[in-house]
Each structure stands twice: as C-alpha cells, then as structure tokens.
Amino acid sequence: MRTILIILLIFLPTLAVSQDISMKLGQFQKGDWYKFRVVGGHGTYTYLERRGPNHVFGEDGPGGPRGQVIFDNSGNVVEYKVRNTSRSGDTVYHPHDCRRTLGDCYYTSTFTPNAYNSVGPKETYKTNLMRRTTIDDEGFRYEVFVVTDEAKAVRVCKGRVKGLDIRGLETRMNRNCRGEKAYFFRKIAASWD
C-alpha cells in the first residue's frame, strides 16, 4: 500500500500539469509579442497591459490593426474589440468564452456593432452558448453549441488545438464552423522563444 502511495505522489503532479490548458499570462510583460499565420495572411498579438484582473492584447491582422483581445487570468476571452473591418464590433463574453475551461462550460456572447461595421449585424444581439473541451494526445478538442430557448444544444463549431507553447499559446489550431470557411492558425514566432 505504501508503495502505491509513493508512486501516486510521484506521478500525480505530472498528471495535473498535463491537464492544464491555461495561458501563463502572469509571465507577460508590456511589448511581448506572438506572431501567427491564419487564412489570408499573418497576425500579431502584442501584450499591452494588465487591466484589473484581465490582460489586454493588441491584435494586428493581415489588413493592419484590428483591435484588442482581453483575457482573464486563465486565457479565456472576456471581450474582443474589432476595428477596421467590415464586421467590426465589440463582443463581450459572460463570464468568459470558455476556451481554456475543460468539460462543458456555458456562457453568453453579446455583440454590439460599431461605426466600422458595414456588412455585419447592425443591432446588438445575445447568444447563449456551451463549449465542450476535452484533452487529447496532442492538445485539446472543442465543440461550440448554441443553446436554444427550448434548451436544445445545436453544434455550430468544432476545432482542435494541437500543442501549446511554454506560455500556453496555441502552436497549431484548426476550426470548422457552420457558414464559415475552414480556419487554421499556426504559430510563427514569439518574443519569448
């Protein structure tokens, strides 16, 4: 019995670490950057500041500056502010978008268009969602469901993150959502590499 307890104490910390899909936002300093390739070109996240309990990144996309992404301490998005695109607006997630939460996680997405918005929705709207995230051998998989007024869950997206770097950011990802082209994401470099 004592041998089993010793073995568990040796391997238990390893098992807990392998289940950690959070971003290591406490390691970021102003100006740290992360470059990535997406459909249509390249982009960059640049760490701007800590704002209360959250972390603010500027985002530059293939067409130049796009806006800001605001993460909680685990790396879940709480707000996404998009500028300079035809579908611009602010999306607030309550309590967050569940992207770094294992299991079933429910949240609300509220989109408010802004002055740059020319082809996207023109009015504020809310969507109730559920994200299911599971660990696999290379990273994690997820599915996103719209939760209807009748409490039915309709899958609208699925994706896979294949690997996280030393700060917990994706090294490779793909996503397929209804009504959108397949999306891929690949890390190019980061200031901490």
Coordinates of N, CA and C in Angstrom, one line a residue:
M1 N 0.8 -1.2 0.0 CA 0.0 0.0 0.0 C 0.9 1.3 0.0
R2 N 1.9 1.2 0.8 CA 2.8 2.4 0.9 C 3.5 2.7 -0.5
T3 N 3.9 1.6 -1.2 CA 4.5 1.7 -2.5 C 3.5 2.4 -3.5
I4 N 2.3 2.0 -3.4 CA 1.3 2.7 -4.3 C 1.1 4.1 -4.0
L5 N 1.1 4.5 -2.7 CA 1.0 5.9 -2.3 C 2.2 6.7 -2.8
I6 N 3.4 6.1 -2.7 CA 4.6 6.8 -3.2 C 4.6 7.0 -4.7
I7 N 4.1 6.0 -5.4 CA 4.0 6.1 -6.9 C 3.0 7.2 -7.2
L8 N 1.9 7.2 -6.6 CA 0.9 8.3 -6.8 C 1.4 9.7 -6.6
L9 N 2.1 9.8 -5.5 CA 2.7 11.1 -5.1 C 3.8 11.6 -6.2
I10 N 4.4 10.6 -6.8 CA 5.4 11.0 -7.8 C 4.8 11.4 -9.1
F11 N 3.7 10.7 -9.5 CA 3.1 10.9 -10.8 C 1.9 11.9 -10.8
L12 N 1.3 12.1 -9.7 CA 0.2 13.0 -9.6 C 0.4 14.4 -10.1
P13 N 1.6 15.1 -9.7 CA 1.8 16.4 -10.3 C 2.0 16.4 -11.8
T14 N 2.5 15.3 -12.4 CA 2.7 15.2 -13.8 C 1.3 15.1 -14.5
L15 N 0.4 14.4 -13.9 CA -1.0 14.3 -14.4 C -1.7 15.6 -14.4
A16 N -1.5 16.3 -13.3 CA -2.2 17.6 -13.2 C -1.7 18.6 -14.2
V17 N -0.4 18.7 -14.4 CA 0.2 19.6 -15.4 C -0.3 19.3 -16.8
S18 N -0.4 18.0 -17.1 CA -0.8 17.6 -18.5 C -2.2 18.0 -18.8
Q19 N -3.0 18.3 -17.7 CA -4.4 18.7 -17.9 C -4.5 20.2 -17.9
D20 N -3.5 21.0 -17.8 CA -3.5 22.4 -17.7 C -3.5 23.0 -19.1
I21 N -4.6 23.6 -19.5 CA -4.6 24.2 -20.9 C -4.7 25.8 -20.7
S22 N -4.4 26.3 -19.6 CA -4.5 27.7 -19.4 C -3.3 28.5 -20.0
M23 N -3.4 29.7 -20.3 CA -2.3 30.6 -20.7 C -1.6 31.1 -19.5
K24 N -0.3 31.3 -19.6 CA 0.5 31.7 -18.4 C 0.7 33.2 -18.5
L25 N -0.4 33.9 -18.3 CA -0.5 35.4 -18.5 C 0.3 36.2 -17.5
G26 N 0.6 35.6 -16.3 CA 1.4 36.3 -15.4 C 2.9 36.4 -15.8
Q27 N 3.3 35.7 -16.8 CA 4.7 35.8 -17.4 C 4.8 36.9 -18.4
F28 N 3.7 37.5 -18.8 CA 3.8 38.5 -19.9 C 4.2 39.9 -19.4
Q29 N 5.0 40.6 -20.2 CA 5.4 42.0 -19.9 C 5.0 42.8 -21.1
K30 N 4.8 44.1 -20.9 CA 4.4 45.0 -21.9 C 5.3 44.9 -23.1
G31 N 4.8 44.7 -24.3 CA 5.6 44.6 -25.5 C 5.8 43.2 -26.0
D32 N 5.6 42.2 -25.1 CA 5.8 40.8 -25.6 C 4.8 40.6 -26.8
W33 N 5.3 39.8 -27.8 CA 4.5 39.6 -29.0 C 4.5 38.1 -29.4
Y34 N 3.5 37.8 -30.2 CA 3.3 36.5 -30.6 C 2.8 36.6 -32.1
K35 N 3.5 36.1 -33.0 CA 3.2 36.1 -34.5 C 2.6 34.8 -34.9
F36 N 1.5 34.9 -35.8 CA 0.9 33.7 -36.2 C 0.4 33.9 -37.7
R37 N 0.2 32.7 -38.3 CA -0.3 32.7 -39.7 C -1.8 32.2 -39.6
V38 N -2.6 32.8 -40.3 CA -4.0 32.5 -40.4 C -4.4 32.5 -41.9
V39 N -5.7 32.1 -42.2 CA -6.2 32.2 -43.5 C -6.1 33.6 -43.9
G40 N -5.5 33.9 -45.1 CA -5.4 35.3 -45.5 C -4.2 36.1 -45.2
G41 N -3.3 35.5 -44.4 CA -2.1 36.2 -44.0 C -1.5 35.9 -42.7
H42 N -0.9 36.9 -42.1 CA -0.2 36.9 -40.8 C -0.9 37.8 -39.8
G43 N -0.7 37.6 -38.5 CA -1.2 38.5 -37.5 C -0.2 38.5 -36.3
T44 N -0.4 39.4 -35.4 CA 0.4 39.5 -34.2 C -0.5 40.0 -33.0
Y45 N -0.3 39.3 -31.9 CA -0.8 39.8 -30.6 C 0.4 40.4 -29.9
T46 N 0.1 41.6 -29.3 CA 1.1 42.3 -28.5 C 0.5 42.6 -27.2
Y47 N 1.2 42.2 -26.1 CA 0.7 42.4 -24.8 C 0.8 43.9 -24.4
L48 N -0.3 44.5 -24.1 CA -0.4 45.9 -23.8 C -0.4 46.2 -22.3
E49 N -1.2 45.6 -21.5 CA -1.3 45.9 -20.1 C -2.2 44.9 -19.3
R50 N -2.0 45.0 -18.0 CA -2.9 44.3 -17.2 C -4.0 45.3 -16.7
R51 N -5.2 45.0 -16.9 CA -6.3 45.9 -16.5 C -7.2 45.2 -15.5
G52 N -7.0 45.5 -14.2 CA -7.7 44.8 -13.2 C -7.3 43.4 -13.2
P53 N -8.2 42.4 -13.2 CA -7.8 41.0 -13.2 C -7.5 40.5 -14.6
N54 N -7.7 41.4 -15.6 CA -7.6 40.9 -17.0 C -6.3 41.4 -17.7
H55 N -6.0 40.8 -18.9 CA -4.8 41.0 -19.6 C -5.3 41.5 -21.0
V56 N -4.7 42.6 -21.5 CA -5.1 43.2 -22.8 C -4.0 43.1 -23.8
F57 N -4.4 42.5 -25.0 CA -3.5 42.4 -26.1 C -4.0 43.2 -27.3
G58 N -3.1 43.8 -28.0 CA -3.5 44.5 -29.3 C -3.4 43.4 -30.3
E59 N -4.2 43.5 -31.3 CA -4.2 42.5 -32.4 C -4.0 43.2 -33.7
D60 N -3.0 42.8 -34.5 CA -2.8 43.2 -35.9 C -3.1 42.0 -36.8
G61 N -3.9 42.2 -37.8 CA -4.2 41.2 -38.7 C -3.6 41.4 -40.1
P62 N -4.0 40.6 -41.1 CA -3.4 40.8 -42.4 C -3.7 42.2 -43.0
G63 N -4.7 42.9 -42.6 CA -5.0 44.2 -43.1 C -4.5 45.3 -42.2
G64 N -3.8 45.0 -41.2 CA -3.3 46.1 -40.2 C -4.0 45.9 -38.9
P65 N -4.0 47.0 -38.1 CA -4.5 46.9 -36.7 C -6.0 46.5 -36.8
R66 N -6.4 45.6 -35.9 CA -7.7 45.1 -35.8 C -8.5 45.4 -34.6
G67 N -7.7 45.5 -33.5 CA -8.4 45.8 -32.2 C -7.7 45.3 -31.0
Q68 N -8.5 44.8 -30.0 CA -8.0 44.3 -28.8 C -8.7 43.0 -28.4
V69 N -7.9 42.1 -27.7 CA -8.5 40.9 -27.1 C -8.1 41.0 -25.7
I70 N -9.2 40.8 -24.8 CA -9.0 40.9 -23.4 C -9.3 39.5 -22.8
F71 N -8.2 39.0 -22.1 CA -8.3 37.7 -21.5 C -8.4 37.7 -20.0
D72 N -9.0 36.7 -19.4 CA -8.9 36.6 -17.9 C -7.6 35.9 -17.6
N73 N -7.4 35.6 -16.3 CA -6.1 35.0 -15.9 C -5.8 33.6 -16.4
S74 N -6.8 32.9 -16.8 CA -6.6 31.6 -17.4 C -6.4 31.5 -18.9
G75 N -6.8 32.7 -19.6 CA -6.7 32.7 -21.0 C -8.0 32.6 -21.7
N76 N -9.1 32.7 -21.0 CA -10.5 32.7 -21.6 C -10.7 34.2 -22.0
V77 N -11.3 34.4 -23.2 CA -11.6 35.7 -23.6 C -12.8 36.3 -22.9
V78 N -12.7 37.5 -22.4 CA -13.8 38.2 -21.8 C -14.4 39.3 -22.7
E79 N -13.5 39.8 -23.6 CA -14.0 40.8 -24.5 C -13.1 40.9 -25.7
Y80 N -13.7 41.1 -26.9 CA -13.0 41.2 -28.1 C -13.5 42.4 -28.9
K81 N -12.6 43.4 -29.1 CA -13.0 44.6 -29.7 C -12.3 44.6 -31.1
V82 N -13.2 44.6 -32.2 CA -12.7 44.5 -33.5 C -12.9 45.9 -34.2
R83 N -11.9 46.4 -34.8 CA -11.9 47.7 -35.5 C -11.4 47.5 -37.0
N84 N -11.7 48.4 -37.8 CA -11.2 48.4 -39.2 C -11.5 47.2 -40.0
T85 N -12.6 46.6 -39.8 CA -13.1 45.5 -40.7 C -14.6 45.7 -41.0
S86 N -15.0 45.1 -42.0 CA -16.5 45.3 -42.4 C -17.4 44.6 -41.4
R87 N -16.9 43.8 -40.5 CA -17.8 43.1 -39.4 C -17.3 43.6 -38.0
S88 N -17.0 44.8 -37.9 CA -16.4 45.3 -36.6 C -17.5 45.4 -35.6
G89 N -17.0 45.3 -34.3 CA -17.9 45.4 -33.2 C -17.2 44.9 -31.9
D90 N -17.9 45.1 -30.8 CA -17.4 44.6 -29.6 C -18.2 43.4 -29.1
T91 N -17.5 42.3 -28.8 CA -18.2 41.1 -28.3 C -17.7 40.9 -26.8
V92 N -18.7 40.9 -26.0 CA -18.4 40.6 -24.5 C -18.9 39.2 -24.2
Y93 N -18.1 38.5 -23.5 CA -18.5 37.1 -23.1 C -18.7 37.1 -21.6
H94 N -19.8 36.5 -21.2 CA -20.1 36.4 -19.7 C -20.3 35.0 -19.3
P95 N -19.6 34.4 -18.4 CA -18.5 35.1 -17.7 C -17.2 35.2 -18.5
H96 N -17.0 34.3 -19.5 CA -15.9 34.4 -20.5 C -16.3 33.4 -21.6
D97 N -15.4 33.2 -22.6 CA -15.8 32.4 -23.7 C -15.4 30.9 -23.6
C98 N -14.9 30.5 -22.4 CA -14.7 29.1 -22.0 C -13.6 28.4 -22.8
R99 N -12.8 29.1 -23.6 CA -11.8 28.5 -24.4 C -10.7 27.7 -23.7
R100 N -10.5 28.1 -22.4 CA -9.5 27.4 -21.6 C -10.1 26.7 -20.4
T101 N -11.3 26.2 -20.6 CA -12.0 25.6 -19.5 C -12.4 24.2 -19.9
L102 N -11.9 23.1 -19.2 CA -12.2 21.8 -19.6 C -13.7 21.4 -19.2
G103 N -14.2 20.5 -20.0 CA -15.6 20.0 -19.8 C -16.6 20.9 -20.4
D104 N -17.9 20.8 -20.0 CA -18.9 21.6 -20.5 C -19.0 23.0 -19.8
C105 N -19.0 24.1 -20.5 CA -19.0 25.4 -19.9 C -20.0 26.3 -20.7
Y106 N -20.9 26.9 -19.9 CA -21.9 27.7 -20.5 C -21.6 29.2 -20.4
Y107 N -21.9 30.0 -21.5 CA -21.6 31.4 -21.5 C -22.6 32.1 -22.4
T108 N -22.5 33.5 -22.3 CA -23.3 34.3 -23.2 C -22.4 35.2 -23.9
S109 N -22.7 35.4 -25.2 CA -21.9 36.2 -26.1 C -22.8 37.4 -26.5
T110 N -22.4 38.6 -26.3 CA -23.2 39.8 -26.6 C -22.3 40.6 -27.6
F111 N -22.8 40.8 -28.8 CA -22.2 41.5 -29.9 C -22.9 42.9 -30.1
T112 N -22.0 44.0 -30.1 CA -22.5 45.3 -30.4 C -21.7 45.9 -31.5
P113 N -22.4 46.2 -32.7 CA -21.7 46.7 -33.8 C -21.1 48.1 -33.5
N114 N -20.1 48.5 -34.3 CA -19.5 49.9 -34.2 C -19.5 50.6 -35.5
A115 N -18.9 51.7 -35.6 CA -19.0 52.6 -36.8 C -18.3 52.0 -38.0
Y116 N -17.4 51.1 -37.8 CA -16.7 50.4 -38.9 C -17.5 49.3 -39.6
N117 N -18.5 48.9 -38.9 CA -19.3 47.7 -39.4 C -20.2 48.1 -40.6
S118 N -19.9 47.4 -41.7 CA -20.7 47.7 -42.9 C -21.5 46.5 -43.5
V119 N -21.0 45.3 -43.2 CA -21.8 44.1 -43.7 C -22.3 43.2 -42.6
G120 N -21.8 43.4 -41.3 CA -22.2 42.6 -40.2 C -23.5 43.0 -39.7
P121 N -24.0 42.3 -38.6 CA -25.2 42.7 -37.9 C -25.2 44.2 -37.5
K122 N -26.4 44.8 -37.6 CA -26.5 46.2 -37.3 C -27.0 46.5 -35.9
E123 N -27.5 45.5 -35.2 CA -28.1 45.7 -33.8 C -27.3 44.7 -32.9
T124 N -27.4 45.1 -31.6 CA -26.8 44.3 -30.5 C -27.6 43.0 -30.4
Y125 N -26.9 41.9 -30.3 CA -27.6 40.6 -30.0 C -26.9 39.8 -29.1
K126 N -27.6 38.9 -28.4 CA -27.0 38.0 -27.4 C -27.2 36.5 -27.9
T127 N -26.3 35.7 -27.6 CA -26.4 34.3 -27.9 C -25.9 33.5 -26.7
N128 N -26.7 32.5 -26.3 CA -26.3 31.6 -25.3 C -25.6 30.4 -25.9
L129 N -24.4 30.1 -25.3 CA -23.6 29.1 -25.9 C -23.1 28.1 -24.8
M130 N -22.6 26.9 -25.3 CA -22.0 26.0 -24.5 C -20.7 25.5 -25.2
R131 N -19.6 25.4 -24.6 CA -18.4 24.9 -25.2 C -18.0 23.7 -24.4
R132 N -17.7 22.6 -25.1 CA -17.2 21.3 -24.6 C -15.8 21.1 -25.0
T133 N -14.9 21.1 -24.0 CA -13.5 21.0 -24.3 C -12.9 19.7 -23.6
T134 N -12.2 18.9 -24.4 CA -11.6 17.6 -23.9 C -10.2 17.5 -24.3
I135 N -9.4 16.9 -23.4 CA -8.0 16.7 -23.7 C -7.8 15.6 -24.7
D136 N -6.8 15.7 -25.6 CA -6.4 14.5 -26.4 C -4.9 14.4 -26.3
D137 N -4.4 13.5 -27.1 CA -2.9 13.1 -27.1 C -2.0 14.3 -27.5
E138 N -2.5 15.2 -28.3 CA -1.7 16.3 -28.8 C -2.0 17.7 -28.3
G139 N -3.1 17.8 -27.6 CA -3.6 19.1 -27.1 C -5.0 19.0 -26.6
F140 N -5.9 19.7 -27.2 CA -7.3 19.5 -26.8 C -8.3 19.8 -28.0
R141 N -9.5 19.2 -27.9 CA -10.5 19.4 -28.9 C -11.7 20.1 -28.2
Y142 N -12.4 20.8 -29.1 CA -13.6 21.5 -28.6 C -14.7 21.5 -29.6
E143 N -15.9 21.7 -29.0 CA -17.1 21.9 -29.8 C -17.9 23.1 -29.2
V144 N -18.5 23.9 -30.0 CA -19.3 25.0 -29.5 C -20.7 24.8 -30.0
F145 N -21.7 24.9 -29.0 CA -23.1 24.7 -29.3 C -23.9 26.0 -29.0
V146 N -24.8 26.3 -29.8 CA -25.8 27.3 -29.5 C -26.9 26.7 -28.6
V147 N -27.2 27.3 -27.5 CA -28.3 26.7 -26.7 C -29.5 27.5 -26.9
T148 N -30.5 26.8 -27.5 CA -31.8 27.5 -27.9 C -32.7 27.8 -26.7
D149 N -33.7 28.5 -26.9 CA -34.7 28.8 -25.9 C -35.4 27.6 -25.4
E150 N -35.4 26.5 -26.2 CA -36.0 25.2 -25.8 C -35.0 24.3 -25.1
A151 N -33.8 24.9 -24.8 CA -32.7 24.2 -24.1 C -32.1 23.1 -24.9
K152 N -32.2 23.2 -26.2 CA -31.6 22.3 -27.1 C -30.2 22.9 -27.5
A153 N -29.2 22.0 -27.6 CA -27.9 22.4 -28.0 C -27.6 22.0 -29.4
V154 N -27.3 23.0 -30.3 CA -27.0 22.8 -31.7 C -25.6 23.1 -32.0
R155 N -24.8 22.1 -32.4 CA -23.4 22.3 -32.6 C -23.2 23.3 -33.8
V156 N -22.4 24.3 -33.6 CA -22.1 25.3 -34.7 C -20.6 25.3 -35.0
C157 N -19.7 24.8 -34.1 CA -18.3 24.8 -34.4 C -17.6 23.6 -33.8
K158 N -16.5 23.1 -34.4 CA -15.7 22.2 -33.7 C -14.2 22.5 -34.1
G159 N -13.3 22.2 -33.3 CA -11.9 22.5 -33.6 C -11.0 21.7 -32.7
R160 N -9.7 21.9 -33.0 CA -8.7 21.1 -32.3 C -7.4 22.0 -32.2
V161 N -6.9 22.1 -31.0 CA -5.6 22.8 -30.7 C -4.6 21.7 -30.6
K162 N -3.6 21.8 -31.4 CA -2.5 20.7 -31.4 C -1.2 21.4 -30.9
G163 N -1.1 21.4 -29.6 CA 0.1 21.9 -29.0 C 0.0 23.3 -28.4
L164 N 0.6 23.5 -27.2 CA 0.7 24.8 -26.6 C 2.2 25.1 -26.4
D165 N 2.6 26.4 -26.5 CA 4.0 26.7 -26.3 C 4.2 26.9 -24.8
I166 N 5.4 27.3 -24.4 CA 5.7 27.4 -22.9 C 4.9 28.4 -22.2
R167 N 4.2 29.3 -22.8 CA 3.3 30.3 -22.2 C 1.8 29.9 -22.4
G168 N 1.6 28.7 -23.0 CA 0.2 28.3 -23.1 C -0.5 28.8 -24.3
L169 N 0.2 29.4 -25.3 CA -0.5 29.8 -26.5 C -0.4 28.7 -27.6
E170 N -1.4 28.7 -28.4 CA -1.5 27.7 -29.4 C -0.4 27.7 -30.4
T171 N 0.1 26.5 -30.7 CA 1.1 26.3 -31.8 C 0.5 26.0 -33.1
R172 N -0.6 25.2 -33.0 CA -1.4 24.9 -34.2 C -2.9 24.7 -33.8
M173 N -3.8 25.2 -34.7 CA -5.2 25.0 -34.4 C -6.0 25.0 -35.7
N174 N -7.0 24.2 -35.7 CA -8.0 24.3 -36.9 C -9.4 24.4 -36.3
R175 N -10.3 25.0 -37.1 CA -11.7 25.2 -36.6 C -12.6 25.1 -37.9
N176 N -13.7 24.5 -37.7 CA -14.8 24.4 -38.7 C -16.1 24.8 -38.1
C177 N -16.7 25.9 -38.6 CA -17.9 26.4 -38.1 C -18.9 26.5 -39.2
R178 N -20.2 26.4 -38.9 CA -21.2 26.5 -39.9 C -21.2 27.9 -40.5
G179 N -21.3 27.9 -41.8 CA -21.4 29.2 -42.5 C -20.1 29.9 -42.7
E180 N -19.0 29.3 -42.3 CA -17.6 30.0 -42.5 C -16.7 29.0 -43.2
K181 N -15.7 29.6 -43.8 CA -14.6 28.7 -44.4 C -13.8 28.1 -43.2
A182 N -13.2 26.9 -43.5 CA -12.4 26.3 -42.5 C -11.3 27.3 -42.1
Y183 N -10.9 27.3 -40.9 CA -10.0 28.2 -40.3 C -8.8 27.5 -39.8
F184 N -7.6 28.0 -40.0 CA -6.4 27.4 -39.4 C -5.6 28.5 -38.8
F185 N -4.7 28.1 -37.9 CA -3.9 29.0 -37.1 C -2.6 28.3 -36.8
R186 N -1.5 28.9 -37.1 CA -0.2 28.3 -36.8 C 0.8 29.4 -36.2
K187 N 1.4 29.1 -35.2 CA 2.4 30.0 -34.6 C 3.6 30.1 -35.5
I188 N 4.1 31.4 -35.7 CA 5.3 31.6 -36.4 C 6.5 31.8 -35.5
A189 N 6.3 32.7 -34.5 CA 7.4 33.1 -33.6 C 6.8 33.9 -32.4
A190 N 7.6 34.0 -31.3 CA 7.2 34.8 -30.2 C 8.4 35.4 -29.5
S191 N 8.2 36.5 -28.9 CA 9.3 37.2 -28.3 C 10.0 36.4 -27.2
W192 N 9.4 35.4 -26.6 CA 10.0 34.6 -25.6 C 10.6 33.3 -26.1
D193 N 10.6 33.1 -27.4 CA 11.2 31.9 -28.0 C 12.7 32.0 -28.0

